[in-house]
């Protein structure tokens, strides 16, 4: 994971992912501060109507939960690789590039 952050590659993050990482109930104030610092170095991609439509199609076709569909749609929309700890649900999506972290 640190290799990703040490590279000069732009990192895109869905607003859904932002909600997920900042929404952990056990998140300490220190962890929240660190996450917020990391997020400031990334390009946050807002969930707009185009991404919502892609997400809706993914949800219908692959029966994913709405947040996972939105994250996948964001990666497809931006043409980026989806980095996740849970590749199982995402691997079946046609055209989506997925890597496990």
Coordinates of N, CA and C in Angstrom, one line a residue:
X1 N 0.8 -1.2 0.0 CA 0.0 0.0 0.0 C 0.9 1.3 0.0
X2 N 1.9 1.3 0.8 CA 2.8 2.5 0.8 C 3.4 2.7 -0.5
X3 N 3.7 1.7 -1.3 CA 4.2 1.8 -2.7 C 3.3 2.7 -3.5
X4 N 2.0 2.5 -3.3 CA 1.0 3.3 -4.1 C 1.1 4.8 -3.7
X5 N 1.2 5.1 -2.4 CA 1.3 6.4 -2.0 C 2.6 7.1 -2.2
X6 N 3.7 6.3 -2.4 CA 5.0 6.8 -2.6 C 5.2 7.1 -4.1
X7 N 4.3 6.6 -5.0 CA 4.5 6.8 -6.4 C 3.9 8.2 -6.8
X8 N 4.2 8.6 -8.0 CA 3.8 9.9 -8.5 C 2.5 9.8 -9.3
X9 N 1.8 8.7 -9.1 CA 0.6 8.5 -9.9 C -0.6 9.2 -9.1
X10 N -1.5 9.8 -9.9 CA -2.7 10.4 -9.3 C -3.6 9.3 -8.7
X11 N -4.1 9.5 -7.5 CA -5.0 8.5 -6.9 C -6.3 9.2 -6.8
X12 N -7.3 8.5 -7.4 CA -8.7 8.9 -7.4 C -9.5 8.2 -6.3
X13 N -10.3 8.9 -5.6 CA -11.1 8.3 -4.6 C -12.6 8.7 -4.7
X14 N -13.5 7.7 -4.7 CA -14.9 8.0 -4.7 C -15.3 8.7 -3.4
X15 N -16.3 9.5 -3.5 CA -16.9 10.1 -2.3 C -17.4 9.0 -1.4
X16 N -17.9 7.9 -2.0 CA -18.4 6.8 -1.2 C -17.3 6.2 -0.4
X17 N -16.1 6.0 -1.0 CA -15.0 5.5 -0.2 C -14.6 6.4 0.9
X18 N -14.7 7.7 0.6 CA -14.4 8.7 1.7 C -15.3 8.5 2.9
X19 N -16.6 8.3 2.6 CA -17.6 8.1 3.6 C -17.3 6.8 4.4
X20 N -16.9 5.7 3.6 CA -16.6 4.4 4.2 C -15.4 4.5 5.2
X21 N -14.3 5.1 4.7 CA -13.1 5.1 5.6 C -13.2 6.1 6.8
X22 N -14.0 7.2 6.6 CA -14.2 8.1 7.7 C -15.3 7.7 8.6
X23 N -16.1 6.7 8.2 CA -17.3 6.3 9.0 C -17.2 5.1 9.9
X24 N -15.9 4.5 10.0 CA -15.8 3.4 10.9 C -16.1 3.8 12.3
X25 N -16.9 3.1 13.0 CA -17.3 3.5 14.4 C -16.1 3.5 15.4
X26 N -15.1 2.6 15.1 CA -14.0 2.5 16.0 C -12.9 3.5 15.7
X27 N -13.0 4.3 14.7 CA -12.0 5.2 14.3 C -11.6 6.2 15.4
X28 N -10.4 6.3 15.7 CA -9.9 7.2 16.7 C -9.7 8.6 16.1
X29 N -9.6 9.6 16.9 CA -9.3 10.9 16.4 C -8.0 11.0 15.6
X30 N -7.0 10.3 16.1 CA -5.7 10.3 15.4 C -5.8 9.6 14.1
X31 N -6.5 8.5 14.0 CA -6.7 7.8 12.7 C -7.5 8.7 11.7
X32 N -8.5 9.3 12.2 CA -9.3 10.2 11.4 C -8.4 11.3 10.8
X33 N -7.6 11.9 11.6 CA -6.7 13.0 11.2 C -5.7 12.5 10.1
X34 N -5.2 11.3 10.3 CA -4.3 10.7 9.3 C -5.0 10.4 8.0
X35 N -6.2 9.9 8.1 CA -7.0 9.6 6.9 C -7.3 10.9 6.1
X36 N -7.7 11.9 6.9 CA -8.0 13.2 6.2 C -6.7 13.8 5.5
X37 N -5.6 13.6 6.2 CA -4.3 14.1 5.5 C -4.1 13.3 4.2
X38 N -4.3 12.0 4.2 CA -4.1 11.2 3.0 C -5.1 11.6 1.9
X39 N -6.3 11.8 2.3 CA -7.4 12.2 1.4 C -7.1 13.5 0.7
X40 N -6.4 14.4 1.4 CA -6.0 15.7 0.8 C -5.0 15.6 -0.3
X41 N -4.3 14.4 -0.4 CA -3.3 14.2 -1.5 C -4.0 13.5 -2.7
X42 N -5.2 13.2 -2.6 CA -5.9 12.4 -3.6 C -7.0 13.3 -4.3
X43 N -7.4 12.8 -5.5 CA -8.4 13.5 -6.2 C -9.8 12.8 -5.8
X44 N -10.6 13.6 -5.1 CA -11.9 13.0 -4.7 C -12.9 13.2 -5.8
X45 N -13.5 12.1 -6.3 CA -14.4 12.2 -7.4 C -15.8 12.2 -6.8
X46 N -16.6 13.3 -7.0 CA -17.9 13.4 -6.5 C -18.9 12.4 -7.3
X47 N -19.9 12.0 -6.6 CA -20.9 11.1 -7.2 C -21.9 12.0 -8.0
X48 N -21.7 12.0 -9.3 CA -22.6 12.9 -10.1 C -23.6 12.0 -10.8
X49 N -24.4 12.6 -11.7 CA -25.5 11.8 -12.4 C -24.9 10.8 -13.3
X50 N -23.8 11.1 -14.0 CA -23.2 10.1 -14.9 C -22.7 8.9 -14.2
X51 N -22.0 9.1 -13.1 CA -21.5 8.0 -12.3 C -22.7 7.2 -11.6
X52 N -23.7 7.9 -11.2 CA -24.9 7.3 -10.6 C -25.6 6.4 -11.6
X53 N -25.6 6.8 -12.9 CA -26.2 5.9 -13.9 C -25.4 4.7 -14.2
X54 N -24.1 4.8 -14.2 CA -23.2 3.7 -14.4 C -23.4 2.7 -13.2
X55 N -23.4 3.3 -12.0 CA -23.6 2.5 -10.7 C -24.9 1.8 -10.7
X56 N -26.0 2.4 -11.2 CA -27.3 1.8 -11.3 C -27.3 0.6 -12.2
X57 N -26.6 0.7 -13.3 CA -26.5 -0.4 -14.3 C -25.7 -1.5 -13.7
X58 N -24.6 -1.2 -13.0 CA -23.8 -2.2 -12.3 C -24.6 -2.9 -11.3
X59 N -25.3 -2.2 -10.5 CA -26.2 -2.8 -9.4 C -27.2 -3.7 -10.0
X60 N -27.8 -3.3 -11.1 CA -28.8 -4.2 -11.7 C -28.2 -5.5 -12.3
X61 N -27.1 -5.3 -13.0 CA -26.4 -6.4 -13.7 C -25.7 -7.4 -12.8
X62 N -25.1 -6.9 -11.8 CA -24.2 -7.7 -10.9 C -24.7 -7.9 -9.5
X63 N -25.9 -7.3 -9.2 CA -26.5 -7.4 -7.9 C -25.6 -7.0 -6.7
X64 N -24.8 -6.0 -7.0 CA -23.9 -5.5 -5.9 C -24.7 -4.5 -5.0
X65 N -24.2 -4.3 -3.8 CA -24.7 -3.2 -3.0 C -24.5 -1.9 -3.6
X66 N -25.3 -0.9 -3.2 CA -25.2 0.4 -3.8 C -23.8 1.0 -3.6
X67 N -23.2 1.0 -2.4 CA -21.9 1.6 -2.3 C -20.8 1.0 -3.2
X68 N -20.8 -0.4 -3.2 CA -19.9 -1.1 -4.1 C -20.1 -0.7 -5.6
X69 N -21.3 -0.6 -6.0 CA -21.7 -0.2 -7.3 C -21.1 1.2 -7.7
X70 N -21.3 2.1 -6.7 CA -20.8 3.5 -6.9 C -19.3 3.5 -7.0
X71 N -18.6 2.8 -6.2 CA -17.2 2.7 -6.2 C -16.7 2.2 -7.5
X72 N -17.3 1.1 -8.0 CA -16.9 0.5 -9.2 C -17.2 1.4 -10.4
X73 N -18.3 2.1 -10.3 CA -18.7 3.1 -11.4 C -17.7 4.2 -11.5
X74 N -17.2 4.6 -10.3 CA -16.2 5.7 -10.3 C -14.9 5.3 -10.9
X75 N -14.5 4.1 -10.7 CA -13.3 3.5 -11.3 C -13.5 3.4 -12.8
X76 N -14.6 2.9 -13.2 CA -14.9 2.8 -14.7 C -14.9 4.2 -15.3
X77 N -15.6 5.1 -14.7 CA -15.7 6.5 -15.2 C -14.4 7.2 -15.4
X78 N -13.5 7.0 -14.4 CA -12.2 7.7 -14.4 C -11.1 6.9 -15.2
X79 N -11.5 5.6 -15.5 CA -10.5 4.8 -16.2 C -9.4 4.3 -15.4
X80 N -9.6 4.2 -14.1 CA -8.6 3.8 -13.2 C -8.7 2.4 -12.6
X81 N -7.7 1.9 -12.0 CA -7.7 0.6 -11.4 C -8.4 0.7 -10.0
X82 N -9.3 -0.2 -9.7 CA -10.0 -0.2 -8.4 C -9.1 -1.0 -7.5
X83 N -8.6 -0.4 -6.4 CA -7.8 -1.1 -5.4 C -8.7 -1.4 -4.2
X84 N -8.7 -2.7 -3.8 CA -9.7 -3.1 -2.8 C -9.1 -4.3 -2.0
X85 N -9.7 -4.5 -0.9 CA -9.3 -5.8 -0.1 C -10.3 -6.9 -0.5
X86 N -11.4 -6.5 -1.2 CA -12.4 -7.5 -1.5 C -12.6 -7.5 -3.0
X87 N -11.7 -8.2 -3.7 CA -11.8 -8.3 -5.1 C -12.9 -9.2 -5.7
X88 N -13.4 -10.1 -4.8 CA -14.4 -11.1 -5.3 C -15.6 -10.5 -6.0
X89 N -16.3 -9.5 -5.4 CA -17.5 -8.9 -6.0 C -17.1 -8.1 -7.2
X90 N -16.0 -7.5 -7.2 CA -15.6 -6.6 -8.3 C -15.1 -7.3 -9.6
X91 N -14.5 -8.4 -9.4 CA -13.8 -9.1 -10.5 C -14.8 -9.5 -11.7
X92 N -16.0 -9.6 -11.3 CA -17.0 -10.1 -12.3 C -17.5 -8.9 -13.2
X93 N -17.1 -7.7 -12.9 CA -17.6 -6.5 -13.6 C -16.8 -6.3 -14.9
X94 N -17.5 -6.5 -16.0 CA -16.8 -6.3 -17.3 C -16.2 -5.0 -17.5
X95 N -14.9 -4.9 -17.9 CA -14.2 -3.7 -18.2 C -13.6 -3.0 -17.0
X96 N -13.9 -3.6 -15.8 CA -13.3 -3.0 -14.5 C -12.0 -3.6 -14.2
X97 N -10.9 -2.8 -14.1 CA -9.6 -3.4 -13.6 C -9.5 -3.3 -12.1
X98 N -9.2 -4.5 -11.5 CA -9.2 -4.6 -10.1 C -7.9 -5.2 -9.6
X99 N -7.4 -4.6 -8.5 CA -6.2 -5.2 -7.9 C -6.4 -5.2 -6.4
X100 N -5.9 -6.3 -5.8 CA -6.1 -6.4 -4.3 C -5.0 -5.7 -3.6
X101 N -5.3 -5.0 -2.5 CA -4.3 -4.4 -1.7 C -4.2 -5.1 -0.3

